[in-house]
Amino acid sequence: MNHFLVIFCVILHALFGFHFFVYLCAFYDADWVGYASDMTSTGAYIIYFGPKVISWNYKKHSSIAKSSIEAVYHTIATTVTELLWLQQLLKEPHV
C-alpha cells in the first residue's frame, strides 16, 4: 500500500473536509502468490470521489508474477488506468 498517498488523502480531508474540496483518491494493494495452489498474485484498488466510492476492483492475475514488485506494478498500472479514465470523464462539460 502506498502510505504516502494514504497520508496525503487524510491530510486533505482534515484540512478541507469533503464539503469544500472534492478530489479523486485511490488506494491499492497487491499480494504476491495470493493463491498458493496455482502461485498467482492478486491485486485490488478502490477509488473515492470525495467521500463516495465510485470504482473498485479485485482481480486474480492470470499470469504468475516473478516477484512482489511485478505484482505491485501490475496493480498500480491498472489503478492509474482507471484514474485517468475517471479524470477524463469528469472533465466532460456536464460535470
mmCIF file of N, CA, C and O in Angstrom:
data_model
loop_
_atom_site.group_PDB
_atom_site.id
_atom_site.type_symbol
_atom_site.label_atom_id
_atom_site.label_comp_id
_atom_site.label_asym_id
_atom_site.label_seq_id
_atom_site.Cartn_x
_atom_site.Cartn_y
_atom_site.Cartn_z
ATOM 1 N N MET A 1 0.860 -1.171 0.000
ATOM 2 C CA MET A 1 0.000 0.000 0.000
ATOM 3 C C MET A 1 0.903 1.231 0.000
ATOM 4 O O MET A 1 1.908 1.281 0.672
ATOM 5 N N ASN A 2 0.518 2.223 -0.768
ATOM 6 C CA ASN A 2 1.279 3.455 -0.844
ATOM 7 C C ASN A 2 0.898 4.335 0.346
ATOM 8 O O ASN A 2 -0.113 5.014 0.346
ATOM 9 N N HIS A 3 1.732 4.321 1.373
ATOM 10 C CA HIS A 3 1.408 5.017 2.616
ATOM 11 C C HIS A 3 1.428 6.534 2.454
ATOM 12 O O HIS A 3 0.691 7.236 3.131
ATOM 13 N N PHE A 4 2.264 7.042 1.544
ATOM 14 C CA PHE A 4 2.283 8.483 1.299
ATOM 15 C C PHE A 4 0.923 8.944 0.783
ATOM 16 O O PHE A 4 0.410 9.974 1.199
ATOM 17 N N LEU A 5 0.331 8.170 -0.126
ATOM 18 C CA LEU A 5 -0.978 8.533 -0.678
ATOM 19 C C LEU A 5 -2.045 8.514 0.397
ATOM 20 O O LEU A 5 -2.902 9.394 0.448
ATOM 21 N N VAL A 6 -1.999 7.545 1.270
ATOM 22 C CA VAL A 6 -2.968 7.468 2.364
ATOM 23 C C VAL A 6 -2.843 8.692 3.262
ATOM 24 O O VAL A 6 -3.834 9.334 3.605
ATOM 25 N N ILE A 7 -1.623 9.043 3.631
ATOM 26 C CA ILE A 7 -1.398 10.212 4.494
ATOM 27 C C ILE A 7 -1.874 11.487 3.788
ATOM 28 O O ILE A 7 -2.506 12.343 4.387
ATOM 29 N N PHE A 8 -1.589 11.605 2.481
ATOM 30 C CA PHE A 8 -1.995 12.770 1.720
ATOM 31 C C PHE A 8 -3.519 12.920 1.721
ATOM 32 O O PHE A 8 -4.042 14.011 1.926
ATOM 33 N N CYS A 9 -4.233 11.836 1.506
ATOM 34 C CA CYS A 9 -5.698 11.886 1.495
ATOM 35 C C CYS A 9 -6.255 12.248 2.862
ATOM 36 O O CYS A 9 -7.208 13.007 2.967
ATOM 37 N N VAL A 10 -5.644 11.736 3.915
ATOM 38 C CA VAL A 10 -6.094 12.063 5.273
ATOM 39 C C VAL A 10 -5.853 13.536 5.568
ATOM 40 O O VAL A 10 -6.701 14.217 6.142
ATOM 41 N N ILE A 11 -4.714 14.066 5.143
ATOM 42 C CA ILE A 11 -4.414 15.491 5.368
ATOM 43 C C ILE A 11 -5.395 16.362 4.592
ATOM 44 O O ILE A 11 -5.907 17.358 5.124
ATOM 45 N N LEU A 12 -5.696 16.006 3.331
ATOM 46 C CA LEU A 12 -6.667 16.786 2.564
ATOM 47 C C LEU A 12 -8.027 16.792 3.248
ATOM 48 O O LEU A 12 -8.692 17.821 3.314
ATOM 49 N N HIS A 13 -8.420 15.638 3.754
ATOM 50 C CA HIS A 13 -9.710 15.558 4.441
ATOM 51 C C HIS A 13 -9.696 16.398 5.710
ATOM 52 O O HIS A 13 -10.657 17.114 6.007
ATOM 53 N N ALA A 14 -8.600 16.367 6.468
ATOM 54 C CA ALA A 14 -8.516 17.124 7.713
ATOM 55 C C ALA A 14 -8.505 18.630 7.453
ATOM 56 O O ALA A 14 -9.138 19.397 8.175
ATOM 57 N N LEU A 15 -7.794 19.043 6.403
ATOM 58 C CA LEU A 15 -7.675 20.478 6.127
ATOM 59 C C LEU A 15 -8.921 21.072 5.467
ATOM 60 O O LEU A 15 -9.373 22.148 5.827
ATOM 61 N N PHE A 16 -9.442 20.380 4.479
ATOM 62 C CA PHE A 16 -10.502 20.960 3.677
ATOM 63 C C PHE A 16 -11.874 20.332 3.904
ATOM 64 O O PHE A 16 -12.882 20.938 3.592
ATOM 65 N N GLY A 17 -11.901 19.130 4.398
ATOM 66 C CA GLY A 17 -13.173 18.432 4.543
ATOM 67 C C GLY A 17 -13.728 18.072 3.181
ATOM 68 O O GLY A 17 -13.233 18.500 2.148
ATOM 69 N N PHE A 18 -14.754 17.270 3.170
ATOM 70 C CA PHE A 18 -15.331 16.842 1.906
ATOM 71 C C PHE A 18 -16.261 17.895 1.323
ATOM 72 O O PHE A 18 -16.617 17.826 0.173
ATOM 73 N N HIS A 19 -16.665 18.875 2.089
ATOM 74 C CA HIS A 19 -17.615 19.867 1.600
ATOM 75 C C HIS A 19 -16.952 20.959 0.771
ATOM 76 O O HIS A 19 -17.591 21.576 -0.055
ATOM 77 N N PHE A 20 -15.666 21.196 0.978
ATOM 78 C CA PHE A 20 -15.010 22.299 0.306
ATOM 79 C C PHE A 20 -14.094 21.847 -0.833
ATOM 80 O O PHE A 20 -13.780 22.621 -1.715
ATOM 81 N N PHE A 21 -13.676 20.610 -0.818
ATOM 82 C CA PHE A 21 -12.672 20.167 -1.777
ATOM 83 C C PHE A 21 -13.010 18.743 -2.216
ATOM 84 O O PHE A 21 -12.985 17.835 -1.413
ATOM 85 N N VAL A 22 -13.356 18.577 -3.466
ATOM 86 C CA VAL A 22 -13.691 17.257 -3.989
ATOM 87 C C VAL A 22 -12.505 16.768 -4.816
ATOM 88 O O VAL A 22 -11.979 17.494 -5.649
ATOM 89 N N TYR A 23 -12.076 15.553 -4.587
ATOM 90 C CA TYR A 23 -10.903 15.025 -5.255
ATOM 91 C C TYR A 23 -11.044 13.519 -5.441
ATOM 92 O O TYR A 23 -11.848 12.858 -4.804
ATOM 93 N N LEU A 24 -10.242 12.993 -6.355
ATOM 94 C CA LEU A 24 -10.140 11.552 -6.533
ATOM 95 C C LEU A 24 -9.035 11.040 -5.627
ATOM 96 O O LEU A 24 -7.958 11.620 -5.559
ATOM 97 N N CYS A 25 -9.315 9.977 -4.935
ATOM 98 C CA CYS A 25 -8.333 9.385 -4.034
ATOM 99 C C CYS A 25 -8.360 7.877 -4.251
ATOM 100 O O CYS A 25 -9.434 7.268 -4.235
ATOM 101 N N ALA A 26 -7.199 7.279 -4.489
ATOM 102 C CA ALA A 26 -7.134 5.846 -4.780
ATOM 103 C C ALA A 26 -6.246 5.131 -3.776
ATOM 104 O O ALA A 26 -5.227 5.660 -3.337
ATOM 105 N N PHE A 27 -6.648 3.930 -3.432
ATOM 106 C CA PHE A 27 -5.861 3.039 -2.584
ATOM 107 C C PHE A 27 -5.724 1.711 -3.315
ATOM 108 O O PHE A 27 -6.685 1.253 -3.948
ATOM 109 N N TYR A 28 -4.552 1.120 -3.246
ATOM 110 C CA TYR A 28 -4.352 -0.160 -3.923
ATOM 111 C C TYR A 28 -3.581 -1.103 -3.008
ATOM 112 O O TYR A 28 -2.936 -0.683 -2.045
ATOM 113 N N ASP A 29 -3.666 -2.379 -3.335
ATOM 114 C CA ASP A 29 -2.899 -3.391 -2.615
ATOM 115 C C ASP A 29 -2.683 -4.569 -3.551
ATOM 116 O O ASP A 29 -3.536 -4.890 -4.371
ATOM 117 N N ALA A 30 -1.517 -5.181 -3.447
ATOM 118 C CA ALA A 30 -1.187 -6.355 -4.253
ATOM 119 C C ALA A 30 -0.637 -7.433 -3.344
ATOM 120 O O ALA A 30 0.048 -7.143 -2.351
ATOM 121 N N ASP A 31 -0.940 -8.659 -3.677
ATOM 122 C CA ASP A 31 -0.466 -9.792 -2.890
ATOM 123 C C ASP A 31 0.224 -10.771 -3.826
ATOM 124 O O ASP A 31 -0.409 -11.349 -4.713
ATOM 125 N N TRP A 32 1.517 -10.910 -3.659
ATOM 126 C CA TRP A 32 2.286 -11.839 -4.478
ATOM 127 C C TRP A 32 1.986 -13.253 -4.000
ATOM 128 O O TRP A 32 2.001 -13.534 -2.806
ATOM 129 N N VAL A 33 1.691 -14.136 -4.897
ATOM 130 C CA VAL A 33 1.297 -15.517 -4.618
ATOM 131 C C VAL A 33 0.103 -15.522 -3.667
ATOM 132 O O VAL A 33 0.102 -16.161 -2.617
ATOM 133 N N GLY A 34 -0.919 -14.785 -4.042
ATOM 134 C CA GLY A 34 -2.139 -14.732 -3.249
ATOM 135 C C GLY A 34 -2.849 -16.073 -3.195
ATOM 136 O O GLY A 34 -3.523 -16.391 -2.224
ATOM 137 N N TYR A 35 -2.694 -16.851 -4.248
ATOM 138 C CA TYR A 35 -3.270 -18.197 -4.289
ATOM 139 C C TYR A 35 -2.121 -19.194 -4.331
ATOM 140 O O TYR A 35 -1.462 -19.354 -5.352
ATOM 141 N N ALA A 36 -1.880 -19.883 -3.232
ATOM 142 C CA ALA A 36 -0.763 -20.823 -3.149
ATOM 143 C C ALA A 36 -0.969 -22.035 -4.052
ATOM 144 O O ALA A 36 -0.003 -22.658 -4.487
ATOM 145 N N SER A 37 -2.217 -22.359 -4.356
ATOM 146 C CA SER A 37 -2.488 -23.547 -5.169
ATOM 147 C C SER A 37 -1.960 -23.409 -6.597
ATOM 148 O O SER A 37 -1.464 -24.362 -7.179
ATOM 149 N N ASP A 38 -2.051 -22.201 -7.180
ATOM 150 C CA ASP A 38 -1.561 -22.019 -8.548
ATOM 151 C C ASP A 38 -0.513 -20.906 -8.672
ATOM 152 O O ASP A 38 -0.126 -20.529 -9.765
ATOM 153 N N MET A 39 -0.071 -20.361 -7.550
ATOM 154 C CA MET A 39 1.025 -19.383 -7.482
ATOM 155 C C MET A 39 0.730 -18.065 -8.212
ATOM 156 O O MET A 39 1.622 -17.374 -8.657
ATOM 157 N N THR A 40 -0.537 -17.706 -8.353
ATOM 158 C CA THR A 40 -0.867 -16.433 -8.991
ATOM 159 C C THR A 40 -1.055 -15.351 -7.938
ATOM 160 O O THR A 40 -1.380 -15.620 -6.788
ATOM 161 N N SER A 41 -0.832 -14.123 -8.350
ATOM 162 C CA SER A 41 -0.959 -12.988 -7.443
ATOM 163 C C SER A 41 -2.331 -12.352 -7.583
ATOM 164 O O SER A 41 -3.070 -12.619 -8.530
ATOM 165 N N THR A 42 -2.669 -11.501 -6.628
ATOM 166 C CA THR A 42 -3.931 -10.777 -6.656
ATOM 167 C C THR A 42 -3.656 -9.288 -6.504
ATOM 168 O O THR A 42 -2.627 -8.879 -5.953
ATOM 169 N N GLY A 43 -4.565 -8.487 -6.988
ATOM 170 C CA GLY A 43 -4.456 -7.047 -6.861
ATOM 171 C C GLY A 43 -5.832 -6.438 -6.668
ATOM 172 O O GLY A 43 -6.835 -6.980 -7.143
ATOM 173 N N ALA A 44 -5.872 -5.322 -5.968
ATOM 174 C CA ALA A 44 -7.144 -4.655 -5.721
ATOM 175 C C ALA A 44 -6.918 -3.154 -5.626
ATOM 176 O O ALA A 44 -5.834 -2.702 -5.262
ATOM 177 N N TYR A 45 -7.958 -2.405 -5.984
ATOM 178 C CA TYR A 45 -7.928 -0.961 -5.761
ATOM 179 C C TYR A 45 -9.337 -0.485 -5.450
ATOM 180 O O TYR A 45 -10.321 -1.142 -5.760
ATOM 181 N N ILE A 46 -9.389 0.680 -4.814
ATOM 182 C CA ILE A 46 -10.655 1.357 -4.555
ATOM 183 C C ILE A 46 -10.421 2.841 -4.799
ATOM 184 O O ILE A 46 -9.373 3.383 -4.429
ATOM 185 N N ILE A 47 -11.369 3.489 -5.461
ATOM 186 C CA ILE A 47 -11.236 4.903 -5.801
ATOM 187 C C ILE A 47 -12.413 5.669 -5.217
ATOM 188 O O ILE A 47 -13.567 5.280 -5.389
ATOM 189 N N TYR A 48 -12.088 6.741 -4.515
ATOM 190 C CA TYR A 48 -13.088 7.617 -3.915
ATOM 191 C C TYR A 48 -13.161 8.917 -4.692
ATOM 192 O O TYR A 48 -12.151 9.447 -5.154
ATOM 193 N N PHE A 49 -14.354 9.445 -4.820
ATOM 194 C CA PHE A 49 -14.575 10.804 -5.317
ATOM 195 C C PHE A 49 -15.193 11.551 -4.149
ATOM 196 O O PHE A 49 -16.390 11.426 -3.882
ATOM 197 N N GLY A 50 -14.365 12.301 -3.440
ATOM 198 C CA GLY A 50 -14.804 12.874 -2.172
ATOM 199 C C GLY A 50 -15.030 11.734 -1.193
ATOM 200 O O GLY A 50 -14.188 10.845 -1.070
ATOM 201 N N PRO A 51 -16.179 11.675 -0.535
ATOM 202 C CA PRO A 51 -16.424 10.615 0.442
ATOM 203 C C PRO A 51 -17.033 9.345 -0.158
ATOM 204 O O PRO A 51 -17.203 8.362 0.540
ATOM 205 N N LYS A 52 -17.346 9.370 -1.449
ATOM 206 C CA LYS A 52 -18.076 8.261 -2.061
ATOM 207 C C LYS A 52 -17.153 7.349 -2.870
ATOM 208 O O LYS A 52 -16.300 7.820 -3.607
ATOM 209 N N VAL A 53 -17.382 6.056 -2.741
ATOM 210 C CA VAL A 53 -16.671 5.080 -3.570
ATOM 211 C C VAL A 53 -17.305 5.087 -4.953
ATOM 212 O O VAL A 53 -18.518 4.934 -5.097
ATOM 213 N N ILE A 54 -16.482 5.306 -5.987
ATOM 214 C CA ILE A 54 -17.028 5.317 -7.338
ATOM 215 C C ILE A 54 -16.483 4.176 -8.198
ATOM 216 O O ILE A 54 -17.034 3.875 -9.247
ATOM 217 N N SER A 55 -15.418 3.540 -7.758
ATOM 218 C CA SER A 55 -14.872 2.432 -8.521
ATOM 219 C C SER A 55 -14.045 1.543 -7.609
ATOM 220 O O SER A 55 -13.350 2.040 -6.714
ATOM 221 N N TRP A 56 -14.109 0.239 -7.852
ATOM 222 C CA TRP A 56 -13.269 -0.698 -7.124
ATOM 223 C C TRP A 56 -13.073 -1.932 -7.987
ATOM 224 O O TRP A 56 -13.858 -2.209 -8.894
ATOM 225 N N ASN A 57 -12.001 -2.652 -7.700
ATOM 226 C CA ASN A 57 -11.690 -3.847 -8.471
ATOM 227 C C ASN A 57 -10.836 -4.777 -7.620
ATOM 228 O O ASN A 57 -9.951 -4.327 -6.886
ATOM 229 N N TYR A 58 -11.119 -6.061 -7.708
ATOM 230 C CA TYR A 58 -10.300 -7.097 -7.095
ATOM 231 C C TYR A 58 -10.099 -8.147 -8.162
ATOM 232 O O TYR A 58 -11.069 -8.617 -8.756
ATOM 233 N N LYS A 59 -8.852 -8.490 -8.447
ATOM 234 C CA LYS A 59 -8.602 -9.391 -9.550
ATOM 235 C C LYS A 59 -7.492 -10.380 -9.220
ATOM 236 O O LYS A 59 -6.460 -10.012 -8.665
ATOM 237 N N LYS A 60 -7.736 -11.614 -9.580
ATOM 238 C CA LYS A 60 -6.703 -12.645 -9.549
ATOM 239 C C LYS A 60 -6.005 -12.578 -10.902
ATOM 240 O O LYS A 60 -6.639 -12.724 -11.944
ATOM 241 N N HIS A 61 -4.710 -12.300 -10.887
ATOM 242 C CA HIS A 61 -3.985 -12.156 -12.143
ATOM 243 C C HIS A 61 -3.883 -13.497 -12.863
ATOM 244 O O HIS A 61 -3.753 -14.550 -12.237
ATOM 245 N N SER A 62 -3.931 -13.449 -14.174
ATOM 246 C CA SER A 62 -3.911 -14.682 -14.960
ATOM 247 C C SER A 62 -2.507 -15.254 -15.129
ATOM 248 O O SER A 62 -2.352 -16.426 -15.416
ATOM 249 N N SER A 63 -1.488 -14.424 -14.947
ATOM 250 C CA SER A 63 -0.116 -14.911 -15.097
ATOM 251 C C SER A 63 0.580 -14.955 -13.737
ATOM 252 O O SER A 63 0.143 -14.333 -12.773
ATOM 253 N N ILE A 64 1.662 -15.672 -13.679
ATOM 254 C CA ILE A 64 2.436 -15.798 -12.443
ATOM 255 C C ILE A 64 3.478 -14.692 -12.390
ATOM 256 O O ILE A 64 4.294 -14.552 -13.303
ATOM 257 N N ALA A 65 3.453 -13.887 -11.335
ATOM 258 C CA ALA A 65 4.437 -12.818 -11.164
ATOM 259 C C ALA A 65 5.737 -13.411 -10.637
ATOM 260 O O ALA A 65 5.733 -14.276 -9.761
ATOM 261 N N LYS A 66 6.864 -12.941 -11.179
ATOM 262 C CA LYS A 66 8.160 -13.457 -10.750
ATOM 263 C C LYS A 66 8.633 -12.823 -9.446
ATOM 264 O O LYS A 66 9.535 -13.339 -8.798
ATOM 265 N N SER A 67 8.038 -11.697 -9.089
ATOM 266 C CA SER A 67 8.414 -11.021 -7.842
ATOM 267 C C SER A 67 7.226 -10.229 -7.320
ATOM 268 O O SER A 67 6.244 -9.995 -8.028
ATOM 269 N N SER A 68 7.342 -9.793 -6.074
ATOM 270 C CA SER A 68 6.275 -8.984 -5.497
ATOM 271 C C SER A 68 6.189 -7.626 -6.186
ATOM 272 O O SER A 68 5.108 -7.051 -6.307
ATOM 273 N N ILE A 69 7.328 -7.106 -6.649
ATOM 274 C CA ILE A 69 7.342 -5.815 -7.350
ATOM 275 C C ILE A 69 6.533 -5.905 -8.641
ATOM 276 O O ILE A 69 5.812 -4.980 -8.998
ATOM 277 N N GLU A 70 6.631 -7.017 -9.337
ATOM 278 C CA GLU A 70 5.863 -7.188 -10.565
ATOM 279 C C GLU A 70 4.359 -7.194 -10.279
ATOM 280 O O GLU A 70 3.572 -6.594 -11.015
ATOM 281 N N ALA A 71 3.962 -7.835 -9.198
ATOM 282 C CA ALA A 71 2.545 -7.855 -8.816
ATOM 283 C C ALA A 71 2.069 -6.448 -8.459
ATOM 284 O O ALA A 71 0.972 -6.027 -8.852
ATOM 285 N N VAL A 72 2.883 -5.702 -7.727
ATOM 286 C CA VAL A 72 2.534 -4.323 -7.356
ATOM 287 C C VAL A 72 2.466 -3.441 -8.606
ATOM 288 O O VAL A 72 1.538 -2.645 -8.760
ATOM 289 N N TYR A 73 3.439 -3.593 -9.496
ATOM 290 C CA TYR A 73 3.452 -2.794 -10.723
ATOM 291 C C TYR A 73 2.186 -3.026 -11.535
ATOM 292 O O TYR A 73 1.579 -2.088 -12.052
ATOM 293 N N HIS A 74 1.766 -4.255 -11.667
ATOM 294 C CA HIS A 74 0.556 -4.573 -12.421
ATOM 295 C C HIS A 74 -0.665 -3.909 -11.793
ATOM 296 O O HIS A 74 -1.521 -3.352 -12.490
ATOM 297 N N THR A 75 -0.748 -3.941 -10.465
ATOM 298 C CA THR A 75 -1.879 -3.323 -9.770
ATOM 299 C C THR A 75 -1.847 -1.806 -9.895
ATOM 300 O O THR A 75 -2.885 -1.166 -10.104
ATOM 301 N N ILE A 76 -0.663 -1.207 -9.796
ATOM 302 C CA ILE A 76 -0.539 0.248 -9.962
ATOM 303 C C ILE A 76 -0.956 0.651 -11.375
ATOM 304 O O ILE A 76 -1.679 1.634 -11.558
ATOM 305 N N ALA A 77 -0.518 -0.100 -12.371
ATOM 306 C CA ALA A 77 -0.874 0.225 -13.759
ATOM 307 C C ALA A 77 -2.389 0.170 -13.958
ATOM 308 O O ALA A 77 -2.969 1.049 -14.607
ATOM 309 N N THR A 78 -3.037 -0.819 -13.394
ATOM 310 C CA THR A 78 -4.491 -0.930 -13.505
ATOM 311 C C THR A 78 -5.184 0.231 -12.796
ATOM 312 O O THR A 78 -6.144 0.809 -13.312
ATOM 313 N N THR A 79 -4.682 0.594 -11.615
ATOM 314 C CA THR A 79 -5.260 1.700 -10.845
ATOM 315 C C THR A 79 -5.108 3.025 -11.583
ATOM 316 O O THR A 79 -6.061 3.805 -11.686
ATOM 317 N N VAL A 80 -3.929 3.298 -12.115
ATOM 318 C CA VAL A 80 -3.685 4.554 -12.825
ATOM 319 C C VAL A 80 -4.530 4.632 -14.090
ATOM 320 O O VAL A 80 -5.068 5.693 -14.427
ATOM 321 N N THR A 81 -4.689 3.520 -14.788
ATOM 322 C CA THR A 81 -5.537 3.499 -15.980
ATOM 323 C C THR A 81 -6.967 3.901 -15.625
ATOM 324 O O THR A 81 -7.591 4.715 -16.316
ATOM 325 N N GLU A 82 -7.483 3.340 -14.547
ATOM 326 C CA GLU A 82 -8.843 3.683 -14.110
ATOM 327 C C GLU A 82 -8.933 5.148 -13.670
ATOM 328 O O GLU A 82 -9.898 5.846 -13.982
ATOM 329 N N LEU A 83 -7.913 5.638 -12.952
ATOM 330 C CA LEU A 83 -7.902 7.040 -12.520
ATOM 331 C C LEU A 83 -7.894 7.993 -13.716
ATOM 332 O O LEU A 83 -8.604 9.005 -13.718
ATOM 333 N N LEU A 84 -7.092 7.693 -14.723
ATOM 334 C CA LEU A 84 -7.040 8.554 -15.905
ATOM 335 C C LEU A 84 -8.368 8.560 -16.650
ATOM 336 O O LEU A 84 -8.815 9.600 -17.128
ATOM 337 N N TRP A 85 -9.012 7.400 -16.733
ATOM 338 C CA TRP A 85 -10.313 7.335 -17.390
ATOM 339 C C TRP A 85 -11.348 8.157 -16.621
ATOM 340 O O TRP A 85 -12.125 8.913 -17.205
ATOM 341 N N LEU A 86 -11.350 8.023 -15.290
ATOM 342 C CA LEU A 86 -12.301 8.789 -14.475
ATOM 343 C C LEU A 86 -12.021 10.284 -14.550
ATOM 344 O O LEU A 86 -12.942 11.100 -14.605
ATOM 345 N N GLN A 87 -10.740 10.659 -14.554
ATOM 346 C CA GLN A 87 -10.379 12.071 -14.658
ATOM 347 C C GLN A 87 -10.896 12.651 -15.974
ATOM 348 O O GLN A 87 -11.447 13.746 -16.002
ATOM 349 N N GLN A 88 -10.721 11.921 -17.072
ATOM 350 C CA GLN A 88 -11.210 12.378 -18.360
ATOM 351 C C GLN A 88 -12.733 12.472 -18.370
ATOM 352 O O GLN A 88 -13.306 13.417 -18.912
ATOM 353 N N LEU A 89 -13.383 11.509 -17.743
ATOM 354 C CA LEU A 89 -14.840 11.519 -17.672
ATOM 355 C C LEU A 89 -15.341 12.738 -16.907
ATOM 356 O O LEU A 89 -16.325 13.380 -17.292
ATOM 357 N N LEU A 90 -14.661 13.097 -15.821
ATOM 358 C CA LEU A 90 -15.081 14.240 -15.012
ATOM 359 C C LEU A 90 -14.794 15.574 -15.676
ATOM 360 O O LEU A 90 -15.369 16.591 -15.297
ATOM 361 N N LYS A 91 -13.918 15.606 -16.666
ATOM 362 C CA LYS A 91 -13.622 16.840 -17.390
ATOM 363 C C LYS A 91 -14.662 17.176 -18.456
ATOM 364 O O LYS A 91 -14.657 18.261 -18.996
ATOM 365 N N GLU A 92 -15.554 16.226 -18.734
ATOM 366 C CA GLU A 92 -16.579 16.496 -19.724
ATOM 367 C C GLU A 92 -17.458 17.662 -19.254
ATOM 368 O O GLU A 92 -17.623 17.882 -18.053
ATOM 369 N N PRO A 93 -18.020 18.431 -20.173
ATOM 370 C CA PRO A 93 -18.709 19.682 -19.813
ATOM 371 C C PRO A 93 -19.882 19.562 -18.859
ATOM 372 O O PRO A 93 -20.230 20.508 -18.184
ATOM 373 N N HIS A 94 -20.518 18.418 -18.776
ATOM 374 C CA HIS A 94 -21.715 18.312 -17.958
ATOM 375 C C HIS A 94 -21.440 18.022 -16.482
ATOM 376 O O HIS A 94 -22.380 17.930 -15.707
ATOM 377 N N VAL A 95 -20.177 17.890 -16.094
ATOM 378 C CA VAL A 95 -19.864 17.576 -14.691
ATOM 379 C C VAL A 95 -19.207 18.760 -14.040
ATOM 380 O O VAL A 95 -18.445 19.454 -14.586
#
